[in-house]
Short mmCIF file of C-alpha atoms in Angstrom, two decimals:
data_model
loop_
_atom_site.label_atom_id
_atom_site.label_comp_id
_atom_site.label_asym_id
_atom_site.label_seq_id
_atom_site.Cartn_x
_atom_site.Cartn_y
_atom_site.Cartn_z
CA UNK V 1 11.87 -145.07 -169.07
CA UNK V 2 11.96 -144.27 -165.38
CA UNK V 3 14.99 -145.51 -163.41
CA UNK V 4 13.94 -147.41 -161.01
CA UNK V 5 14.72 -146.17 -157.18
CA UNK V 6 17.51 -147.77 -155.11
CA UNK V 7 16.48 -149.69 -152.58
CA UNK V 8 17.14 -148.20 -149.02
CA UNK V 9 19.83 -149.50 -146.90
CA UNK V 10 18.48 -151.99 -144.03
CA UNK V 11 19.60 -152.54 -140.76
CA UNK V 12 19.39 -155.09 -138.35
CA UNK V 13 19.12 -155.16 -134.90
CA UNK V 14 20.07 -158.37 -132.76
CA UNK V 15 19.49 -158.92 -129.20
CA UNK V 16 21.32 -161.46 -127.34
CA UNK V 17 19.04 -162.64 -124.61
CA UNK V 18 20.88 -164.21 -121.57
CA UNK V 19 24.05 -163.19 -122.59
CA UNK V 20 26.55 -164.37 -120.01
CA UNK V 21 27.68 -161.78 -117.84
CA UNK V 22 31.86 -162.29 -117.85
CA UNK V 23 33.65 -163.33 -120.76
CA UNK V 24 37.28 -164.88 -120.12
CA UNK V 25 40.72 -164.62 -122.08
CA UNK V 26 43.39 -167.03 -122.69
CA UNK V 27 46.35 -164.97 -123.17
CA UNK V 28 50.13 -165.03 -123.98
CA UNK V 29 52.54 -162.24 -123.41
CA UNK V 30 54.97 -162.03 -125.45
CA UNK V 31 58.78 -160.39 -125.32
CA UNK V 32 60.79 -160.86 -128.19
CA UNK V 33 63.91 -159.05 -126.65
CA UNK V 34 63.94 -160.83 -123.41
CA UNK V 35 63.96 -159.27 -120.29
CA UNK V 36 62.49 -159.51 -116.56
CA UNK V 37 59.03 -161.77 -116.41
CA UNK V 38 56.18 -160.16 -114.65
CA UNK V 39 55.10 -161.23 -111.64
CA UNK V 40 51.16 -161.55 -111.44
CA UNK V 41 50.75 -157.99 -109.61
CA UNK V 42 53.16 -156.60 -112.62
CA UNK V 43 51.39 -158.35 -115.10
CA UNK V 44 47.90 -156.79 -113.34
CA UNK V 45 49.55 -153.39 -113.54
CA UNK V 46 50.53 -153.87 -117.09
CA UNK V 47 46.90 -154.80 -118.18
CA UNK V 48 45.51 -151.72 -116.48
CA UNK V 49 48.14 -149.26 -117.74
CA UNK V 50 47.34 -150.80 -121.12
CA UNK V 51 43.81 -150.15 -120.72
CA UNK V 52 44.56 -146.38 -119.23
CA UNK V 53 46.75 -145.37 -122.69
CA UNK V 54 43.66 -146.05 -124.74
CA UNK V 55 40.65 -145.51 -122.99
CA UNK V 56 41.47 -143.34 -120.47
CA UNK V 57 40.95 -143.37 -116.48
CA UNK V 58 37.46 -144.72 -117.46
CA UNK V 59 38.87 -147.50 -119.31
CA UNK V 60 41.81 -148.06 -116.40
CA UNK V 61 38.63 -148.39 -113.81
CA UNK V 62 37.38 -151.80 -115.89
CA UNK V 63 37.28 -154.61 -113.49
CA UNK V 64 39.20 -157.24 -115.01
CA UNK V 65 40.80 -160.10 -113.05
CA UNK V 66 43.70 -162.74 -113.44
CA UNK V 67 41.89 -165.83 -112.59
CA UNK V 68 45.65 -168.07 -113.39
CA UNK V 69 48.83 -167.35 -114.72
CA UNK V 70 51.99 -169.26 -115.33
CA UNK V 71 54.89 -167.47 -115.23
CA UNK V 72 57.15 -169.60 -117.20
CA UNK V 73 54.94 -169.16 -120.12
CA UNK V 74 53.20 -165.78 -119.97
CA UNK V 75 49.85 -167.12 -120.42
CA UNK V 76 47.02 -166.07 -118.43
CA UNK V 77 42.80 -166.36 -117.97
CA UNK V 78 41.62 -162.86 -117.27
CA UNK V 79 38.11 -162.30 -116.74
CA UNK V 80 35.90 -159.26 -117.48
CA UNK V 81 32.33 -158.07 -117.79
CA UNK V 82 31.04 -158.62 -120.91
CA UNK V 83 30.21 -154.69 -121.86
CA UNK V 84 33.87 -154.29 -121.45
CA UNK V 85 35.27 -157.14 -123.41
CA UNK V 86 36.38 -154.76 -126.39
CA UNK V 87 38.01 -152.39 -124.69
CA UNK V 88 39.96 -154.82 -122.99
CA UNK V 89 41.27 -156.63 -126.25
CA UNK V 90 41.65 -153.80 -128.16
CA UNK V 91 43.90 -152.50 -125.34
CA UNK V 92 45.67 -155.81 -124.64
CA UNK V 93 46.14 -156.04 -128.55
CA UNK V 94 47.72 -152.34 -129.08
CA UNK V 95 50.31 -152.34 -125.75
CA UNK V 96 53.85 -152.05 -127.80
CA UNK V 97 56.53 -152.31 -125.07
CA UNK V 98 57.13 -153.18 -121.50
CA UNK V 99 59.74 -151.98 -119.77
CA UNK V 100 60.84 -150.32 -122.52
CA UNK V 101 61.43 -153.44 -124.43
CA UNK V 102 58.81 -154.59 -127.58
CA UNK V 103 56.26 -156.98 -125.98
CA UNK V 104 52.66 -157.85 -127.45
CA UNK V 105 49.57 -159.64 -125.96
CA UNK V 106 48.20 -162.61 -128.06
CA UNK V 107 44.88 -163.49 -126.97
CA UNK V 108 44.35 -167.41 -127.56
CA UNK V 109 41.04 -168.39 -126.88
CA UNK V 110 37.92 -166.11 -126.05
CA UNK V 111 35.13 -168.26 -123.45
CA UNK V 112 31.99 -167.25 -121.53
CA UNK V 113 30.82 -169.56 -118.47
CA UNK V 114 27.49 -171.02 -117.67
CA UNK V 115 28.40 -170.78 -113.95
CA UNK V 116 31.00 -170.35 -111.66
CA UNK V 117 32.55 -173.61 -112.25
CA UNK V 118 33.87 -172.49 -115.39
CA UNK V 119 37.55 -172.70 -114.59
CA UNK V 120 37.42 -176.29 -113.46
CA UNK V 121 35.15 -177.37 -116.26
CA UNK V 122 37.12 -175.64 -119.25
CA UNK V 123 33.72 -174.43 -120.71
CA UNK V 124 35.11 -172.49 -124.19
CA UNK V 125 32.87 -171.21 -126.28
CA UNK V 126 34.50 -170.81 -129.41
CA UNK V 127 34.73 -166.89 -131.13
CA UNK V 128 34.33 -166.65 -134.94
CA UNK V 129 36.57 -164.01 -137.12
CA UNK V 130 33.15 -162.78 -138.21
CA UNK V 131 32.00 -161.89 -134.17
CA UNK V 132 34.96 -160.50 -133.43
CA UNK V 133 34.67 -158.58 -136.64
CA UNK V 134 31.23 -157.45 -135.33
CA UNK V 135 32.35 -156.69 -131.68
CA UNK V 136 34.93 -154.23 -133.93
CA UNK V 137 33.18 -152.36 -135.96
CA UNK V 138 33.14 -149.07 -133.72
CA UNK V 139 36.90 -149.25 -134.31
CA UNK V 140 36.46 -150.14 -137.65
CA UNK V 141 33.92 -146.91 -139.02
CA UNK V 142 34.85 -144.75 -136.22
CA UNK V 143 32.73 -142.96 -133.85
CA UNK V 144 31.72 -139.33 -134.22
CA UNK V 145 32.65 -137.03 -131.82
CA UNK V 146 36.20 -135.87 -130.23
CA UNK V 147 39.30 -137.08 -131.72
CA UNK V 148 37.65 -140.91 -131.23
CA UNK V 149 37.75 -141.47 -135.46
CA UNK V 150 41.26 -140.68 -135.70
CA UNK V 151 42.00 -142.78 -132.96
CA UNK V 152 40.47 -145.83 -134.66
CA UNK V 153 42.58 -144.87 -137.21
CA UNK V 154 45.22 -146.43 -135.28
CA UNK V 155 43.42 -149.49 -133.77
CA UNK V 156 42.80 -150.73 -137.29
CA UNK V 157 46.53 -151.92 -136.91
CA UNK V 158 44.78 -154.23 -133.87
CA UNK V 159 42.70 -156.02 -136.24
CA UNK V 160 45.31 -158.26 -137.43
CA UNK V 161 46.79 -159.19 -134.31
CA UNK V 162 43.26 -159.89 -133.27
CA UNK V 163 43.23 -162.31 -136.03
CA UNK V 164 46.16 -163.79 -135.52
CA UNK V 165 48.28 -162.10 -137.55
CA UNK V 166 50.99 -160.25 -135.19
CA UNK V 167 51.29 -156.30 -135.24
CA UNK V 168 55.32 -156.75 -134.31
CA UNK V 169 56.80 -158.87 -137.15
CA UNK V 170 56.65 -156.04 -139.46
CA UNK V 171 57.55 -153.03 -137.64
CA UNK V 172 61.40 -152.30 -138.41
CA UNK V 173 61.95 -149.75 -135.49
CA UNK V 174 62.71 -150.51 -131.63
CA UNK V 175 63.44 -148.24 -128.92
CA UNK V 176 66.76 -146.83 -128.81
CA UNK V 177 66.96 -146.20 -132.88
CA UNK V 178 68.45 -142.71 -132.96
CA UNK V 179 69.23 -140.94 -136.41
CA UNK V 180 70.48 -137.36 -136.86
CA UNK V 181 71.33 -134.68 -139.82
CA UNK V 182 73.18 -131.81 -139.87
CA UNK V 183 72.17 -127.87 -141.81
CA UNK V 184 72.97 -124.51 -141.77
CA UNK V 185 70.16 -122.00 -142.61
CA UNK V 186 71.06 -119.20 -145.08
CA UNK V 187 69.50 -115.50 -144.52
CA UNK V 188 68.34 -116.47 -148.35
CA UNK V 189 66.74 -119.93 -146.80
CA UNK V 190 64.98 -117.64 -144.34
CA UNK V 191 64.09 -115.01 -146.78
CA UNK V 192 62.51 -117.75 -149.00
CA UNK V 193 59.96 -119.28 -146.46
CA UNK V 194 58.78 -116.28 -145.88
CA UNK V 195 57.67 -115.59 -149.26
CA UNK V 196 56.17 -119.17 -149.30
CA UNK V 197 53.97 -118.58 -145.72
CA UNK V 198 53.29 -114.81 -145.91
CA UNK V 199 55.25 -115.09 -142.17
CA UNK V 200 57.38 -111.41 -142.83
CA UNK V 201 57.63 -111.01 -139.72
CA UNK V 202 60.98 -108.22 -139.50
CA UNK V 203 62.54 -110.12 -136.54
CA UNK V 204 63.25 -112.65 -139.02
CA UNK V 205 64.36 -110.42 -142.10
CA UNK V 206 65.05 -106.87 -140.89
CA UNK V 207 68.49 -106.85 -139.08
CA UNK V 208 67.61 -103.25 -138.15
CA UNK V 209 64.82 -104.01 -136.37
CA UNK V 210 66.22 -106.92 -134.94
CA UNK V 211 69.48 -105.40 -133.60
CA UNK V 212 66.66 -103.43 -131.21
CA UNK V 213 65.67 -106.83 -130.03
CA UNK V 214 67.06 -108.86 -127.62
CA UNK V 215 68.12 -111.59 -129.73
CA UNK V 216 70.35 -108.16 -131.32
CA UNK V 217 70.15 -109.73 -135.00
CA UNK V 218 67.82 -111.97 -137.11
CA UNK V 219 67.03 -115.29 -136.11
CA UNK V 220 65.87 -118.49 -138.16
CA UNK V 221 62.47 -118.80 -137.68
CA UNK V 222 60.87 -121.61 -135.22
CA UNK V 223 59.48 -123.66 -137.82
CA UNK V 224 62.06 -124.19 -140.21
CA UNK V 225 64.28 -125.81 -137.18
CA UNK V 226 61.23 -127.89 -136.34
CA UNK V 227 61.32 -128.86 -140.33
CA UNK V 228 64.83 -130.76 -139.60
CA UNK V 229 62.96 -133.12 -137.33
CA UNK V 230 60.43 -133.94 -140.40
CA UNK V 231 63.44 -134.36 -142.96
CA UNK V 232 65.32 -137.08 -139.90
CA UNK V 233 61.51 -138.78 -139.28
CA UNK V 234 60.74 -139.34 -142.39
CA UNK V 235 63.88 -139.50 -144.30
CA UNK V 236 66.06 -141.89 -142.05
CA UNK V 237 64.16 -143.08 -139.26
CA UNK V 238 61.51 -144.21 -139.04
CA UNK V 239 62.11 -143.35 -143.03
CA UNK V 240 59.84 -143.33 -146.01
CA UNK V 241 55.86 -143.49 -145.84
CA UNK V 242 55.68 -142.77 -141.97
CA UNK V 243 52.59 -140.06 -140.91
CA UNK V 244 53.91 -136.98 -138.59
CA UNK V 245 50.67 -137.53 -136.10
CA UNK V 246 51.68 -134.68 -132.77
CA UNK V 247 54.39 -133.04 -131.26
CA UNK V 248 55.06 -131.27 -127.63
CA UNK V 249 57.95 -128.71 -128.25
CA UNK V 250 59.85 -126.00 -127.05
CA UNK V 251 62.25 -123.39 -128.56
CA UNK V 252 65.08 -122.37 -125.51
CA UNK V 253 66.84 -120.13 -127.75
CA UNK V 254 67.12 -118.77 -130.72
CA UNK V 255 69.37 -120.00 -133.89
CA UNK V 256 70.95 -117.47 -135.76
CA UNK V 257 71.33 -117.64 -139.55
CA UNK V 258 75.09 -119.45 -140.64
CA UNK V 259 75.14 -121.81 -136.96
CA UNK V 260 75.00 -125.26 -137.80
CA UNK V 261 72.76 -127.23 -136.03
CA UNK V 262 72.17 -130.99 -135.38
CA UNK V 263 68.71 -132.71 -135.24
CA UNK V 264 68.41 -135.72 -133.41
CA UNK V 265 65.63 -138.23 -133.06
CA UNK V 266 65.25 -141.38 -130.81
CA UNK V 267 62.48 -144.15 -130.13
CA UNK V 268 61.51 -143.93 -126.74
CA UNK V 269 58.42 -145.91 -126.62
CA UNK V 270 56.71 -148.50 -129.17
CA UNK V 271 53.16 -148.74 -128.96
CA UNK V 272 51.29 -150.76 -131.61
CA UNK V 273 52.28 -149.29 -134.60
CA UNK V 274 53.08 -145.74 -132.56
CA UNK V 275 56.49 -144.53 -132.10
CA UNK V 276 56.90 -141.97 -129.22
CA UNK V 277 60.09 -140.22 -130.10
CA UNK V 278 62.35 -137.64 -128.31
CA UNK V 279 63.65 -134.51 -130.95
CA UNK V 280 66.80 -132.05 -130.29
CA UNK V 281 68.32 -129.66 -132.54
CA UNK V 282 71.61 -128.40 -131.01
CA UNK V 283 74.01 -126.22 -132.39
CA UNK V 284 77.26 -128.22 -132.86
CA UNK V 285 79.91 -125.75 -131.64
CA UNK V 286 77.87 -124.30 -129.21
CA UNK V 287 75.76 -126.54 -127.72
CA UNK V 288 73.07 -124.46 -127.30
CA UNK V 289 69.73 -126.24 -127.43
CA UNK V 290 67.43 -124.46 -129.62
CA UNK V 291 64.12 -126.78 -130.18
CA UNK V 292 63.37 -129.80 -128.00
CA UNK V 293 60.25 -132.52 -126.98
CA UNK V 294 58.50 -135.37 -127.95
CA UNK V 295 56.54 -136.16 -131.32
CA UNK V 296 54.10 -139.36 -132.42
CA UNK V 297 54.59 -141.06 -135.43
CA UNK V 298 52.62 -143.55 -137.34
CA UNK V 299 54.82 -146.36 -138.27
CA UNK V 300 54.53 -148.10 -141.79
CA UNK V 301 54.12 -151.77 -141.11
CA UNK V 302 54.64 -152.20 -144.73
CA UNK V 303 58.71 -152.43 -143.96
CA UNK V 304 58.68 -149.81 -146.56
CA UNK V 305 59.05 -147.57 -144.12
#
């Protein structure tokens, strides 16, 4: 007996006729370590910087105005176009720190107006989990093309905040966490990673050939000093279960097989469940800086971490 076909996916398509052409946000900002208030031309700044780290110059360009704000409670109206209300939560939802101190945006109430007495009248319109779920589903699936799918990746950590559920109270890293560990690489340690990558590379293993170069012996190769960062990131801090995502480095000089050298790590930045973080191996009796920059890392917000 014939199996019978499965039946072809459907979709849907729903147009919202007269759909209101602002929609307006009741927001909080909060800063759980304290620190200076923003002033409404700060808080402006904020919002567009916000929208600038994820979207772009494009997204900084969104018109989006501060219709109130109190100062002694952080809570706002902004106002944007509709087409741009996504981007504008999403962005609001994912900012991590200001002024180098944790902050996050809670968006409290989500509104459209009939007219332009909407302010005075307090016209809400009330928004579902299941519309904002549908206003997020590009973040959601991800969007072909570029590095846009691994960047919803990210925002997926937005969801929750979005409803309701805070992206900060799990995260178990701040800026100014710093860890370190101290190695010394053998000529055997060298000789080894070679064989594992193919890399034979004579600078590295020939002290012949070497002594002809102007480093005038072997040196450690570039990637086992970066591989002390890994062991600090995901060993000590952040610690266990946290994603190596990019890294902007630089290698001033060379290390030398038997030098002991010290890699450091510290948070510079939170964002969302990002931790910008600023690397240095140095050798310890030296002080010679051999590798230094920035990396990304995905934070668990499991506190497993």
């Amino acid at each position: 007996m014939a199996r019978a076909e499965a039946a072809a996916a459907t979709f849907e398509r729903r147009v919202l006729r007269g759909a209101a052409e602002h929609q307006y946000l009741r927001v909080r900002l909060e800063l759980p370590d304290g620190g200076a208030r923003p002033s409404v031309a700060q808080l402006k700044q904020l919002v567009v910087s916000a929208l600038r780290e994820l979207h772009g110059e494009v997204g900084a360009a969104l018109p989006v105005d501060i219709l109130t704000y109190d100062e002694k409670t952080l809570s706002a109206i902004l106002r944007v176009i509709s087409s741009g209300l996504v981007k504008l939560w999403s962005a609001l939802t994912l900012l991590g720190s200001y002024q180098n101190r944790r902050c996050a945006f809670r968006v409290l109430q989500l509104g459209t107006a009939g007219n332009s007495s909407w302010t005075e009248r307090g016209c809400w319109f009330g928004c579902t989990k299941q519309m904002l779920l549908e206003m997020l589903q590009p973040f959601r699936y991800g969007v072909s093309g570029g590095g846009f799918r691994q960047r919803a990746l990210t925002k997926l950590t937005g969801i929750n905040s979005l409803l309701g559920r805070p992206v900060l109270q799990s995260l178990h890293v701040k800026v100014g966490d710093k860890a370190e560990l101290t190695k010394a690489f053998t000529q055997s340690d060298v000789v080894t990673f070679s064989d594992l990558t193919g890399d034979t590379n004579p600078l590295h293993l020939n002290e012949d050939f070497a002594k002809k170069s102007r480093f005038g012996r072997t040196i450690v190769h570039g990637v086992l000093i970066n591989g002390l960062i890994s062991a600090v990131l995901g060993t000590k801090m952040p610690g266990q279960g946290c994603v190596f995502l990019s890294q902007e480095i630089r290698f001033p000089a060379p290390l030398y097989t038997g030098e002991e050298v010290v890699a450091a790590a510290e948070v510079k930045r939170l964002k969302g469940s990002i931790a910008h973080i600023s690397v240095l191996c140095k050798v310890k009796e030296s002080g010679k800086t051999v590798m230094e920059g920035m990396v990304k890392v995905m934070v668990s917000d499991s506190g497993s971490c």
